[in-house]
Short mmCIF file of C-alpha atoms in Angstrom, two decimals:
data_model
loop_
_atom_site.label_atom_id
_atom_site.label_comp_id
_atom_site.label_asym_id
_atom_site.label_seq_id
_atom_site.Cartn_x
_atom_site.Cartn_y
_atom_site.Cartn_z
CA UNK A 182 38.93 -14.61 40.08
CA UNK A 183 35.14 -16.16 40.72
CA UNK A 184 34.99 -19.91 40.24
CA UNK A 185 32.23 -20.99 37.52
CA UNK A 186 29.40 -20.76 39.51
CA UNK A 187 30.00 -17.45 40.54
CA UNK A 188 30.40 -17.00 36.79
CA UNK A 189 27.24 -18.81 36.42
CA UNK A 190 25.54 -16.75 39.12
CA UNK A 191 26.60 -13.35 37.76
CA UNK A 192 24.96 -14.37 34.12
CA UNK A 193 21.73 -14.45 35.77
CA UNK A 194 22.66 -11.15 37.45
CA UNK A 195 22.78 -9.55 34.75
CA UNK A 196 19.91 -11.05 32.50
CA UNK A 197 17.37 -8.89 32.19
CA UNK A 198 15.94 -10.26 28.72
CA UNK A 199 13.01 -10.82 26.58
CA UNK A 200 12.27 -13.82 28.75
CA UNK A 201 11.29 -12.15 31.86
CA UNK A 202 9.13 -10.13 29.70
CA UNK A 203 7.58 -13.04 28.93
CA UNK A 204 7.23 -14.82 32.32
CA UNK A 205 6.05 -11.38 33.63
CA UNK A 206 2.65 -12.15 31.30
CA UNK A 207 2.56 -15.12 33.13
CA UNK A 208 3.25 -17.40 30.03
CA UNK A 209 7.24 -19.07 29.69
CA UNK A 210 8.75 -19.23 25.74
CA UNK A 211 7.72 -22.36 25.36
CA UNK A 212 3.78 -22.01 26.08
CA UNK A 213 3.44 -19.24 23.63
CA UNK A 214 5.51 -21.28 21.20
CA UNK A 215 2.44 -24.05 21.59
CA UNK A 216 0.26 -22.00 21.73
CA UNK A 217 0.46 -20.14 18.60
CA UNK A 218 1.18 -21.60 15.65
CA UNK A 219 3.61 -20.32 12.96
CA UNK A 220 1.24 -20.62 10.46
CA UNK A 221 -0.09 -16.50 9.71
CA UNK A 222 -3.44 -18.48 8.11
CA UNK A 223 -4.23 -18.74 12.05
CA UNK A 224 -7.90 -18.64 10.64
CA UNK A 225 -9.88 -19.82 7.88
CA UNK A 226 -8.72 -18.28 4.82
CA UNK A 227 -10.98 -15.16 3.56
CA UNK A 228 -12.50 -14.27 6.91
CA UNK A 229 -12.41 -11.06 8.39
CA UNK A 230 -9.88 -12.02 11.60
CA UNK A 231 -8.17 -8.80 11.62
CA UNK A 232 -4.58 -9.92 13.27
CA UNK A 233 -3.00 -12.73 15.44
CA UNK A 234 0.23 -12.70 17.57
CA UNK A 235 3.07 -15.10 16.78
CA UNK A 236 6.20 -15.60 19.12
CA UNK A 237 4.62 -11.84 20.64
CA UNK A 238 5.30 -10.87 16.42
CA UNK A 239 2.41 -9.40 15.04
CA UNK A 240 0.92 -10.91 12.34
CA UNK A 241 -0.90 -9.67 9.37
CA UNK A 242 -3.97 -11.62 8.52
CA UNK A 243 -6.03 -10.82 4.89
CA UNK A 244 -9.57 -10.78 4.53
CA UNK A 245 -12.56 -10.50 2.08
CA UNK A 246 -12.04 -6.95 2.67
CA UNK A 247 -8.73 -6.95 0.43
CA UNK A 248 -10.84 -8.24 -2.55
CA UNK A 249 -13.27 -5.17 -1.77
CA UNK A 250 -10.51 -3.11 -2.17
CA UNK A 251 -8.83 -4.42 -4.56
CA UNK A 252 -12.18 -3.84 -6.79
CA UNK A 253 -12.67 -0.68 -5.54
CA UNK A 254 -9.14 0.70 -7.17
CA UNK A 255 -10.21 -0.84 -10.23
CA UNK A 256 -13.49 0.65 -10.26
CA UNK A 257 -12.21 4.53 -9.56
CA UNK A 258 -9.53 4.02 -12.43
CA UNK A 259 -12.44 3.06 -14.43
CA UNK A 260 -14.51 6.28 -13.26
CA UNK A 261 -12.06 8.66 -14.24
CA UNK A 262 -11.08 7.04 -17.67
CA UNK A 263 -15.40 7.56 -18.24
CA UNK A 264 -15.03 10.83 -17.29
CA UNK A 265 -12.44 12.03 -19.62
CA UNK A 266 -14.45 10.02 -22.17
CA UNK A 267 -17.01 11.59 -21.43
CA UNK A 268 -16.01 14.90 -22.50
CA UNK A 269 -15.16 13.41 -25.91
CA UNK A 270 -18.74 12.39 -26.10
CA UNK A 271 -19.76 15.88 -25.34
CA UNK A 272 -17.63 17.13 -28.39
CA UNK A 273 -19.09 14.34 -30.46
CA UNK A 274 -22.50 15.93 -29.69
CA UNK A 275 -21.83 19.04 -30.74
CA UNK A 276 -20.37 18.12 -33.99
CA UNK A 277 -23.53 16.06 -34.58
CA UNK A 278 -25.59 19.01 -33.77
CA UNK A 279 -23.44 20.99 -36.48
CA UNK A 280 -23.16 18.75 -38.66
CA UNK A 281 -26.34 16.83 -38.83
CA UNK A 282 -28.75 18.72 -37.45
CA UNK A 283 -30.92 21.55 -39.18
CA UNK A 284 -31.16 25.15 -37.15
CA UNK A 285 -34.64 24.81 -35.82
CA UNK A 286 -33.63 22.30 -33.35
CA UNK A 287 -30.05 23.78 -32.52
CA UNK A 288 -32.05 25.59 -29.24
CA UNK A 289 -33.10 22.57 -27.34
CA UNK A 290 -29.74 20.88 -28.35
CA UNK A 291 -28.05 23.31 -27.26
CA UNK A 292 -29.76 23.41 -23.73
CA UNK A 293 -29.81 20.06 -23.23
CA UNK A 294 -25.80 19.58 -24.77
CA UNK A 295 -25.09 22.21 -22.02
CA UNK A 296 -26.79 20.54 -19.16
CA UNK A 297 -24.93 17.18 -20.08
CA UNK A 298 -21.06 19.04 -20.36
CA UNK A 299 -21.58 20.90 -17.17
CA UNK A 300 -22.51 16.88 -15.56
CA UNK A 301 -19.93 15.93 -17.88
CA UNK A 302 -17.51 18.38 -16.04
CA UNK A 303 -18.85 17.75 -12.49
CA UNK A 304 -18.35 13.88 -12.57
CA UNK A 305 -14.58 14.79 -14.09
CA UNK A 306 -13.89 17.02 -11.11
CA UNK A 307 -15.20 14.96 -8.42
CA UNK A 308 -13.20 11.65 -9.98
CA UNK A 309 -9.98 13.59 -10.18
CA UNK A 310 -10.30 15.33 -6.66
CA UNK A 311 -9.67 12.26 -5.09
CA UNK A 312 -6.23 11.76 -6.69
CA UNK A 313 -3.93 12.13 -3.57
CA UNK A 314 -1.78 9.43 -3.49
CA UNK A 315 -1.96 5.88 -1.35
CA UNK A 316 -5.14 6.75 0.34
CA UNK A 317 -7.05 4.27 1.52
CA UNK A 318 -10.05 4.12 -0.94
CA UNK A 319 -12.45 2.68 1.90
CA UNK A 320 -13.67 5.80 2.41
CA UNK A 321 -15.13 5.51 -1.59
CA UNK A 322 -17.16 2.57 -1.02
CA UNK A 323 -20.04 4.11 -1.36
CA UNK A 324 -19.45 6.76 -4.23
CA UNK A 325 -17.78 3.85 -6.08
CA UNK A 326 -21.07 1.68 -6.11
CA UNK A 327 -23.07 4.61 -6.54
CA UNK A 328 -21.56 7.32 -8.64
CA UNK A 329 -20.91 5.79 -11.51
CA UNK A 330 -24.08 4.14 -11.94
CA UNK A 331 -25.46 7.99 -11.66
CA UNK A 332 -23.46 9.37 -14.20
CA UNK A 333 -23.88 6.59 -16.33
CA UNK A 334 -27.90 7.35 -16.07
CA UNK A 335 -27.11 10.93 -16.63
CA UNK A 336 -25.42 9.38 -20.42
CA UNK A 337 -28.26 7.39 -21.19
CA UNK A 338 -31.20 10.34 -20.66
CA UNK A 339 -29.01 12.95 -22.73
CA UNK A 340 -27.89 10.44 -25.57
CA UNK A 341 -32.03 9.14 -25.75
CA UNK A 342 -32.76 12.82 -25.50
CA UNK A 343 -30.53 13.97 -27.89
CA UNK A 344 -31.91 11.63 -30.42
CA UNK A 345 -35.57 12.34 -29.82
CA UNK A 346 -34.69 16.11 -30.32
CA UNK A 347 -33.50 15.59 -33.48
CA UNK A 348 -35.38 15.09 -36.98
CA UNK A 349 -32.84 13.37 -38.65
CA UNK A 350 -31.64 10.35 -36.60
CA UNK A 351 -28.45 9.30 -38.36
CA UNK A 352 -25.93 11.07 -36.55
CA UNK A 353 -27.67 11.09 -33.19
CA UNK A 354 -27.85 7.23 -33.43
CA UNK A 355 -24.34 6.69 -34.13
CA UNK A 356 -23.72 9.40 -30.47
CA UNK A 357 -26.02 6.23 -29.07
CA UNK A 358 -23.34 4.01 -30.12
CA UNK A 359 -21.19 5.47 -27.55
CA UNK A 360 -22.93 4.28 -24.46
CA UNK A 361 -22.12 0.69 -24.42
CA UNK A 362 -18.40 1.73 -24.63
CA UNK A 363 -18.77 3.95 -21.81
CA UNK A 364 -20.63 0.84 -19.70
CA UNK A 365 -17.69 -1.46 -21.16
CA UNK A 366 -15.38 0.22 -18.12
CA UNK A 367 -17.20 -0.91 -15.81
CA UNK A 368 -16.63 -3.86 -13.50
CA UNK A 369 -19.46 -5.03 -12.14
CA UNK A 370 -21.75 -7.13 -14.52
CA UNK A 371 -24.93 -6.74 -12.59
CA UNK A 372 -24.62 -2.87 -12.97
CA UNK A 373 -23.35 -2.87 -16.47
CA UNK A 374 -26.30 -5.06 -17.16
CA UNK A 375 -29.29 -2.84 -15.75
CA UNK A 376 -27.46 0.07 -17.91
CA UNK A 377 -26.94 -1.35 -21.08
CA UNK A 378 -30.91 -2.98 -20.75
CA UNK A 379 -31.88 1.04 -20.24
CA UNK A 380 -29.71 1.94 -23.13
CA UNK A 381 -31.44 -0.63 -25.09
CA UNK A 382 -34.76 0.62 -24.50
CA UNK A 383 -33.98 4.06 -24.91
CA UNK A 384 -32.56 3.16 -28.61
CA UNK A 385 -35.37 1.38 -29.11
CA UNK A 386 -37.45 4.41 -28.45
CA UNK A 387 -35.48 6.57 -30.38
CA UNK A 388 -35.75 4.39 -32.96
CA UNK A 389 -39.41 4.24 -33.04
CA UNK A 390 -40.02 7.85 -32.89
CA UNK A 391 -37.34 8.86 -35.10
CA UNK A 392 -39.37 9.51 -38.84
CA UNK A 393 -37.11 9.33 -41.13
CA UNK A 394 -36.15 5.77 -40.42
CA UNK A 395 -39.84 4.50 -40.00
CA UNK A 396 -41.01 6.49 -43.33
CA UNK A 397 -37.59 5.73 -45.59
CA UNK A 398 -36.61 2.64 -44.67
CA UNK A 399 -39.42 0.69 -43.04
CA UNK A 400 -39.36 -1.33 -39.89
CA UNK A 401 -37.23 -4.06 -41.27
CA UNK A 402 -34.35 -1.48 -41.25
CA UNK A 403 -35.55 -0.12 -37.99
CA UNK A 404 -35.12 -4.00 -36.73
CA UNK A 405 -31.59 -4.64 -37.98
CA UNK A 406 -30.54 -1.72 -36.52
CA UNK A 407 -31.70 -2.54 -32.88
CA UNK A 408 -30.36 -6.08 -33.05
CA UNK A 409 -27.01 -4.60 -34.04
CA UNK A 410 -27.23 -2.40 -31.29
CA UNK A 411 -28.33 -4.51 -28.94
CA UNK A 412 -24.98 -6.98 -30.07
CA UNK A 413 -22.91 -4.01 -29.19
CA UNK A 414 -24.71 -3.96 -26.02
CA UNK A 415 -24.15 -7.79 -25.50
CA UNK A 416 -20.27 -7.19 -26.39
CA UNK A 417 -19.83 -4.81 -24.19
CA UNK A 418 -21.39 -6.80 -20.56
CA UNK A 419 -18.73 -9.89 -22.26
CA UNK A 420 -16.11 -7.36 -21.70
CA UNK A 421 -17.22 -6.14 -18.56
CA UNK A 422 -17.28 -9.85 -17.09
CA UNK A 423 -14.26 -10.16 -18.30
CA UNK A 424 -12.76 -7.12 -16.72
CA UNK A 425 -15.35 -8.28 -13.06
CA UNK A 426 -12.99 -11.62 -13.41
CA UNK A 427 -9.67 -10.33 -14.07
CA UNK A 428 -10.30 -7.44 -11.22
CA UNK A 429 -11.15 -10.68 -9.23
CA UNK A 430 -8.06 -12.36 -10.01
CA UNK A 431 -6.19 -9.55 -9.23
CA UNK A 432 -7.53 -9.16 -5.78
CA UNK A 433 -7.03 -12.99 -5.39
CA UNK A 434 -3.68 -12.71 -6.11
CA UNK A 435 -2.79 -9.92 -4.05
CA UNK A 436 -4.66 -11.93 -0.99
CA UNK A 437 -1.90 -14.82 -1.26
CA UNK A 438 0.53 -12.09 -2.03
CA UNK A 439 0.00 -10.37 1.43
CA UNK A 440 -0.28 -14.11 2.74
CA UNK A 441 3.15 -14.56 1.68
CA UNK A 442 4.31 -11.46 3.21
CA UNK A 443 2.94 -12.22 6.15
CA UNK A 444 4.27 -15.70 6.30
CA UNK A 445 8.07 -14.23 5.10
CA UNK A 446 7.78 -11.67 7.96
CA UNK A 447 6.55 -14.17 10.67
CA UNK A 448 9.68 -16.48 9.71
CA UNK A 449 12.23 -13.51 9.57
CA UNK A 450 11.11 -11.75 12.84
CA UNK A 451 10.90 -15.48 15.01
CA UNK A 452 14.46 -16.12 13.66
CA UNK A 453 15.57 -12.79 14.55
CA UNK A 454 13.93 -12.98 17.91
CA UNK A 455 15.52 -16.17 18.60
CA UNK A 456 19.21 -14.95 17.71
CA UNK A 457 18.95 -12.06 19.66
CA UNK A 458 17.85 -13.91 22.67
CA UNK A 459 20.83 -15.96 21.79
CA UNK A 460 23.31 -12.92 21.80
CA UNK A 461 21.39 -11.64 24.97
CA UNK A 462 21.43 -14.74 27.32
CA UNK A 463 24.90 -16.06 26.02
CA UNK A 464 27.76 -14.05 24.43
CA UNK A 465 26.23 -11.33 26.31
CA UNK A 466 26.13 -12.24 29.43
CA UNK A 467 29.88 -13.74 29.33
CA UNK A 468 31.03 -10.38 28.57
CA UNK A 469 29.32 -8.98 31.45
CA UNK A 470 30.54 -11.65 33.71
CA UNK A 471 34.03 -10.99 32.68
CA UNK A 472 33.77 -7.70 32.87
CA UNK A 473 32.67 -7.78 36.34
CA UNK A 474 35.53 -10.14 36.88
CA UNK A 475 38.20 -7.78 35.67
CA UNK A 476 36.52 -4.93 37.95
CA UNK A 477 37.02 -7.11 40.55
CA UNK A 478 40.65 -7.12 40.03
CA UNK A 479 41.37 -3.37 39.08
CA UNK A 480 40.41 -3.46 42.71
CA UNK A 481 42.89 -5.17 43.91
CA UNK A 482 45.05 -3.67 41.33
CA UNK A 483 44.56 -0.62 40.56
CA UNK A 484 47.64 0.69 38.77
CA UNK A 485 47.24 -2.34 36.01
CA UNK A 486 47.05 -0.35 32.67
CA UNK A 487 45.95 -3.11 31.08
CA UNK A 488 42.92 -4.34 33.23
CA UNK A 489 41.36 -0.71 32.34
CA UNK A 490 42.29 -1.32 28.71
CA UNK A 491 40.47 -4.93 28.70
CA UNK A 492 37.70 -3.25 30.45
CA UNK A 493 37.23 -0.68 28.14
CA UNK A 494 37.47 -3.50 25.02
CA UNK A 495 35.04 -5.42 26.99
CA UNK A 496 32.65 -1.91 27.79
CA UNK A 497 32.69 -1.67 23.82
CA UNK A 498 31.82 -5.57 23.09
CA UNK A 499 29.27 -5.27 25.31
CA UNK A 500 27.54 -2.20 23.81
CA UNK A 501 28.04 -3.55 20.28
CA UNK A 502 25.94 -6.80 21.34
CA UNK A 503 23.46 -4.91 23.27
CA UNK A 504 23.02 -2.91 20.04
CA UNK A 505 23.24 -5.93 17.72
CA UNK A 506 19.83 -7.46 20.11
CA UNK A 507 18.29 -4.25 19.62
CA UNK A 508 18.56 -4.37 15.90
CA UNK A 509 17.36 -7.73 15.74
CA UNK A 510 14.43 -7.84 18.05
CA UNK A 511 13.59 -4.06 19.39
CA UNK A 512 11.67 -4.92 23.00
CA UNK A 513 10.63 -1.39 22.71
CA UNK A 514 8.79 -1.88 19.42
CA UNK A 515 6.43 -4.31 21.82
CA UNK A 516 6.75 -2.06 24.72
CA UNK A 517 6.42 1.45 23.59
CA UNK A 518 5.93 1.59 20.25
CA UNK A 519 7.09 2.09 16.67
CA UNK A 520 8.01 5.83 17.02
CA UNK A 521 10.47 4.92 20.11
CA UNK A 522 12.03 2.34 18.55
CA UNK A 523 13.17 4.52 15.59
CA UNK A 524 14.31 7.28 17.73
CA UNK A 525 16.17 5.06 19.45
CA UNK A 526 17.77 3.15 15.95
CA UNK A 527 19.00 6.50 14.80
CA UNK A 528 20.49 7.20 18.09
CA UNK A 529 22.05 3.62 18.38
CA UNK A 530 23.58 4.40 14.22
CA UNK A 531 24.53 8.57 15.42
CA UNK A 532 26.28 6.96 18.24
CA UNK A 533 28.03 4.02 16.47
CA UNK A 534 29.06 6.38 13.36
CA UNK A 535 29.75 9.84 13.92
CA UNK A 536 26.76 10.73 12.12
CA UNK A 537 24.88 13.58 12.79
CA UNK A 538 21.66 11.74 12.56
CA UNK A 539 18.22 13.85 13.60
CA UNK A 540 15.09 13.06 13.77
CA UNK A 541 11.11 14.13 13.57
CA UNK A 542 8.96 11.41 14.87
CA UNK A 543 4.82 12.07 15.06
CA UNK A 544 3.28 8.07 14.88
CA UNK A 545 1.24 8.07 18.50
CA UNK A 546 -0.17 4.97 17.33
CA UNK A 547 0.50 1.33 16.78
CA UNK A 548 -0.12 -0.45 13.36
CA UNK A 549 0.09 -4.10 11.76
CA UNK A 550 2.95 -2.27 9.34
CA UNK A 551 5.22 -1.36 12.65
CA UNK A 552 7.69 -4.14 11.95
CA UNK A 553 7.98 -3.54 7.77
CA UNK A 554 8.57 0.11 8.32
CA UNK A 555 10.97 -0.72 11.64
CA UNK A 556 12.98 -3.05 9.26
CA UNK A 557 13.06 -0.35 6.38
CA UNK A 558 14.16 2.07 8.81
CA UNK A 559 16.89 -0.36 10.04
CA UNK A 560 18.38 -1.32 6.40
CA UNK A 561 18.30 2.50 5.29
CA UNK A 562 20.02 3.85 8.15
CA UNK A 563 22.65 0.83 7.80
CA UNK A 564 23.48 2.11 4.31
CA UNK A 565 23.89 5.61 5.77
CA UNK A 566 26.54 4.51 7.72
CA UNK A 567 27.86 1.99 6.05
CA UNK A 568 28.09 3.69 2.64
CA UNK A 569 26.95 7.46 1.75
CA UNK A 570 29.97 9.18 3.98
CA UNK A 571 27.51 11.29 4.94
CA UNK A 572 28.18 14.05 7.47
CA UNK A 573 24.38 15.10 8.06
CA UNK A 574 21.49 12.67 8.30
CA UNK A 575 17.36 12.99 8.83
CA UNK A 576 14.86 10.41 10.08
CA UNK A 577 11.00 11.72 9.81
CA UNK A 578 7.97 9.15 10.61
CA UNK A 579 4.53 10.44 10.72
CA UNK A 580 1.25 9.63 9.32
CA UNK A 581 -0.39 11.58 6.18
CA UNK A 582 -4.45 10.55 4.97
CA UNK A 583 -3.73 6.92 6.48
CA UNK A 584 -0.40 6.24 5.21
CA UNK A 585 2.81 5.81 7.43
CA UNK A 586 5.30 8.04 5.69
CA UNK A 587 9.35 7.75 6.25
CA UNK A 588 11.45 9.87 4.88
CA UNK A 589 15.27 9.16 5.44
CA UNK A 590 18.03 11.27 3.95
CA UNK A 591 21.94 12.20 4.15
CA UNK A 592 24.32 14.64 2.39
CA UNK A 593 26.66 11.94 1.31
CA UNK A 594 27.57 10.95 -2.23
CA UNK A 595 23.77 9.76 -3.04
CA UNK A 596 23.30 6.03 -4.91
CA UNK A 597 22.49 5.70 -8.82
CA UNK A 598 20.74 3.30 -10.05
CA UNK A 599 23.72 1.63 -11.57
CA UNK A 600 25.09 0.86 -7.93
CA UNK A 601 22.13 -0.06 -6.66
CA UNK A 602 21.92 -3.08 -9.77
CA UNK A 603 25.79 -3.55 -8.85
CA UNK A 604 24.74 -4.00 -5.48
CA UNK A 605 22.14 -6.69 -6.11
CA UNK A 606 24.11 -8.74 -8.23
CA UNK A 607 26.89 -8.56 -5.59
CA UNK A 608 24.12 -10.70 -3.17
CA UNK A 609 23.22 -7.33 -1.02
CA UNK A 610 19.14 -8.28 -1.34
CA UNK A 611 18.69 -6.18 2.01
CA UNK A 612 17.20 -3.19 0.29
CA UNK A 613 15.59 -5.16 -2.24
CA UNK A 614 13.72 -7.84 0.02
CA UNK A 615 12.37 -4.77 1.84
CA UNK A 616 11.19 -2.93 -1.23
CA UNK A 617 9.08 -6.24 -2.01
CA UNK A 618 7.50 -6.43 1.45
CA UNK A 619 6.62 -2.52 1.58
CA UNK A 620 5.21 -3.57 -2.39
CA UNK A 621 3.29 -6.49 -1.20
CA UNK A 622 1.74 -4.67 1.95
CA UNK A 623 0.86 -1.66 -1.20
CA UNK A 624 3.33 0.68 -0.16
CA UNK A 625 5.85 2.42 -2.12
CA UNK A 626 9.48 2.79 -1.68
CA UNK A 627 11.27 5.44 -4.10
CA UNK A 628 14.44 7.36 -4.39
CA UNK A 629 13.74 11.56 -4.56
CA UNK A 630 15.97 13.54 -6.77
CA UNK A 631 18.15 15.82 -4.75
CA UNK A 632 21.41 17.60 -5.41
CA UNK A 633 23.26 15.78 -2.78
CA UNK A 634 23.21 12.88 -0.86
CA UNK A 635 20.16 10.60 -1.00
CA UNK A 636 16.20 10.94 0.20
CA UNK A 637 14.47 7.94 0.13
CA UNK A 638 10.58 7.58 1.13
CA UNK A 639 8.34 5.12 2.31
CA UNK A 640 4.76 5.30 2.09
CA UNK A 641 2.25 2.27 3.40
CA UNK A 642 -0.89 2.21 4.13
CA UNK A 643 -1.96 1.73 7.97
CA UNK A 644 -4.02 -1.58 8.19
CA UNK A 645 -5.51 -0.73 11.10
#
């Protein structure tokens, strides 16, 4: 047997360890520790900063860009509810025309009506094109600010032409009504503003050109008419800014929402580090020592059936706490990436279970979401082995329109939603903590129907 500071000596032997990774960069533990505060706000709240590094975690940092996006989701759900309005509108004109209208003027109606339902058409094609989901909607910045506001000039000119085509103005001004609720969906004030000031002039001309409202009922009727017009007009920007606030508020509170996450994930994955560097530098290492001990002494005896039994015990503690390090701080997330590291988890689980566990990895790059989708990954394939008795399991990672998509499924006996509730009320938050972080960083984690087993998948946007 080795005295202590052999035993001593053989620890560092066999400590390979984050640390050295570390003091390779030329920094010790402790220096980044000062160097880098905990806090994720590691600059002034709002400001485009991109990302900072805590503990060598990565650490998501939100922007002014979030609120842009934030209003740009609200803005394309309002685009497409105006265009299926819009065809409504068309209807309505055609009724008018029918209804209201005498013959003569049914050509140029016509015409015109025709124009406006094939733009009609065109803006609902081009709103509902775009409806794959979780893609990144900066790529819309532009038709967001600027196709709308075309569309909506489009519904001014054919509602103000409509009206001047036609003799009697009764049912073409109540089509004119329609405008200000089409500007209502709107969330930006300053457009919705310029509009409904065009839609008010274009009434206004309507009105003045329109005969029968001049000759019958004089100007003061003409009057009354604008000014209650021009109060729907005034109702509809209130409702608008009401709509530009709570789209702000929403984007406000999905800023300190990712904030949150960010701060959560910092906390979870310093913690983790520091345990596994525990695990590493101490249990670890004993179990090597006396392992290398008890090889020692098969040497001298080499007949001892139960030195090679302790070995083999000691073989098997040592893999379990190499494994239980990897699980808690993967180096080769930092080292080689996110792909890697999930190869490697479902080999560690395959290994550890039985489980026939494959898998189809295609992420070449590296991404602020790494560590939520690593810890998804890690929880999912736990509850494969831990609970769906599957025979047969799948891992897939890759990236689809900007979103990292996991897919993870087994033939075993599948989860209902009833167990999963059981589950959470038993304390198991695991699955539940990760849903909320792959919600807060606008991801989406959902169960698939399938005959057997269960298929879960994961879909966040990259950051980067």
């Amino acid at each position: 047997m080795t005295n202590s500071r052999q035993r001593q000596a053989d620890r560092r032997q066999f400590a390979p360890s984050c640390r050295r990774q570390d003091e390779s960069s030329g920094q010790s533990l402790g220096q980044r520790r000062t160097e880098r505060s905990p806090n994720p706000s590691c600059a002034n709240y709002g400001q485009l900063v991109g990302s900072c590094r805590l503990y060598g975690v990565p650490v998501v940092v939100t922007s002014d860009a979030e609120l842009a996006r934030v209003r740009r989701t609200h803005q394309l759900r309002a685009y497409r509810i105006g265009s299926v309005l819009r065809i409504g509108v068309v209807l309505f004109m055609v009724a008018a025309m029918l209804v209201g209208t005498p013959r003569r003027e049914w050509g140029a109606q016509t015409a015109l009506i025709c124009v406006y339902a094939f733009a009609a058409l065109w803006a609902l094609a081009l709103a509902f094109r775009r409806s794959r989901p979780m893609v990144s909607l900066d790529r819309f910045a532009n038709i967001a600010r600027y196709e709308p506001l075309a569309f909506t000039a489009v519904d001014v000119l054919a509602l103000t032409g409509f009206q001047l085509l036609s003799t009697d103005g009764i049912y073409s001004l109540l089509i004119m009504t329609l405008l200000p609720v089409l500007v209502a969906l709107d969330i930006s004030s300053r457009r919705a503003a310029v509009v409904l000031a065009l839609t008010l002039v274009g009434f206004a001309l309507a009105l003045a050109q329109d005969p029968v409202v001049i000759r019958m009922n004089g100007w003061p009727e003409a009057i009354f008419r604008f000014g209650l017009y021009a109060f729907l007009c005034a109702t509809a920007l209130m409702v608008v800014r009401s709509e530009e606030r709570h789209a702000r508020s929403v984007a406000t509170l999905s800023v300190i929402r990712e904030e949150l996450l960010a701060q959560t994930m910092t906390a979870s994955e310093v913690l983790q580090r520091r345990i596994s560097e525990s695990i590493h530098d101490g249990p670890l290492q004993d179990v090597l020592a006396a392992r290398q001990e008890l090889i020692e002494l098969r040497a001298a005896a080499p007949h001892d059936q139960r030195v090679s039994t302790a070995l083999a015990g000691l073989q098997s503690a040592s893999d379990l706490l190499r494994q239980a390090t990897f699980e808690l701080h993967p180096a080769v997330l930092e080292q080689v990436g996110l792909g890697a590291a999930v190869e490697q988890l479902a080999s560690f689980h395959a290994q550890r279970s039985g489980i026939r566990i494959t898998d189809d990895v295609d992420y070449p790059i590296r991404d602020e979401i790494d560590p939520i989708v690593f810890g998804v990954a890690r929880e999912l394939l736990s509850n494969v082995v831990q609970h769906s008795r599957a025979r047969n399991a799948s891992v897939a990672l890759g990236i689809s329109d900007g979103v990292c998509v996991l897919d993870v499924a087994d033939d075993g006996v599948g989860v209902s939603g009833e167990t999963m509730a059981r589950r959470l009320g038993q304390g198991h938050i695991g699955l539940a903590s990760h849903r909320a972080r792959v919600d807060a960083a606008g991801g989406s984690l959902v169960f698939l129907n399938t005959p057997t087993g269960t298929h879960v998948c994961v879909r966040i946007p990259l950051k980067g």
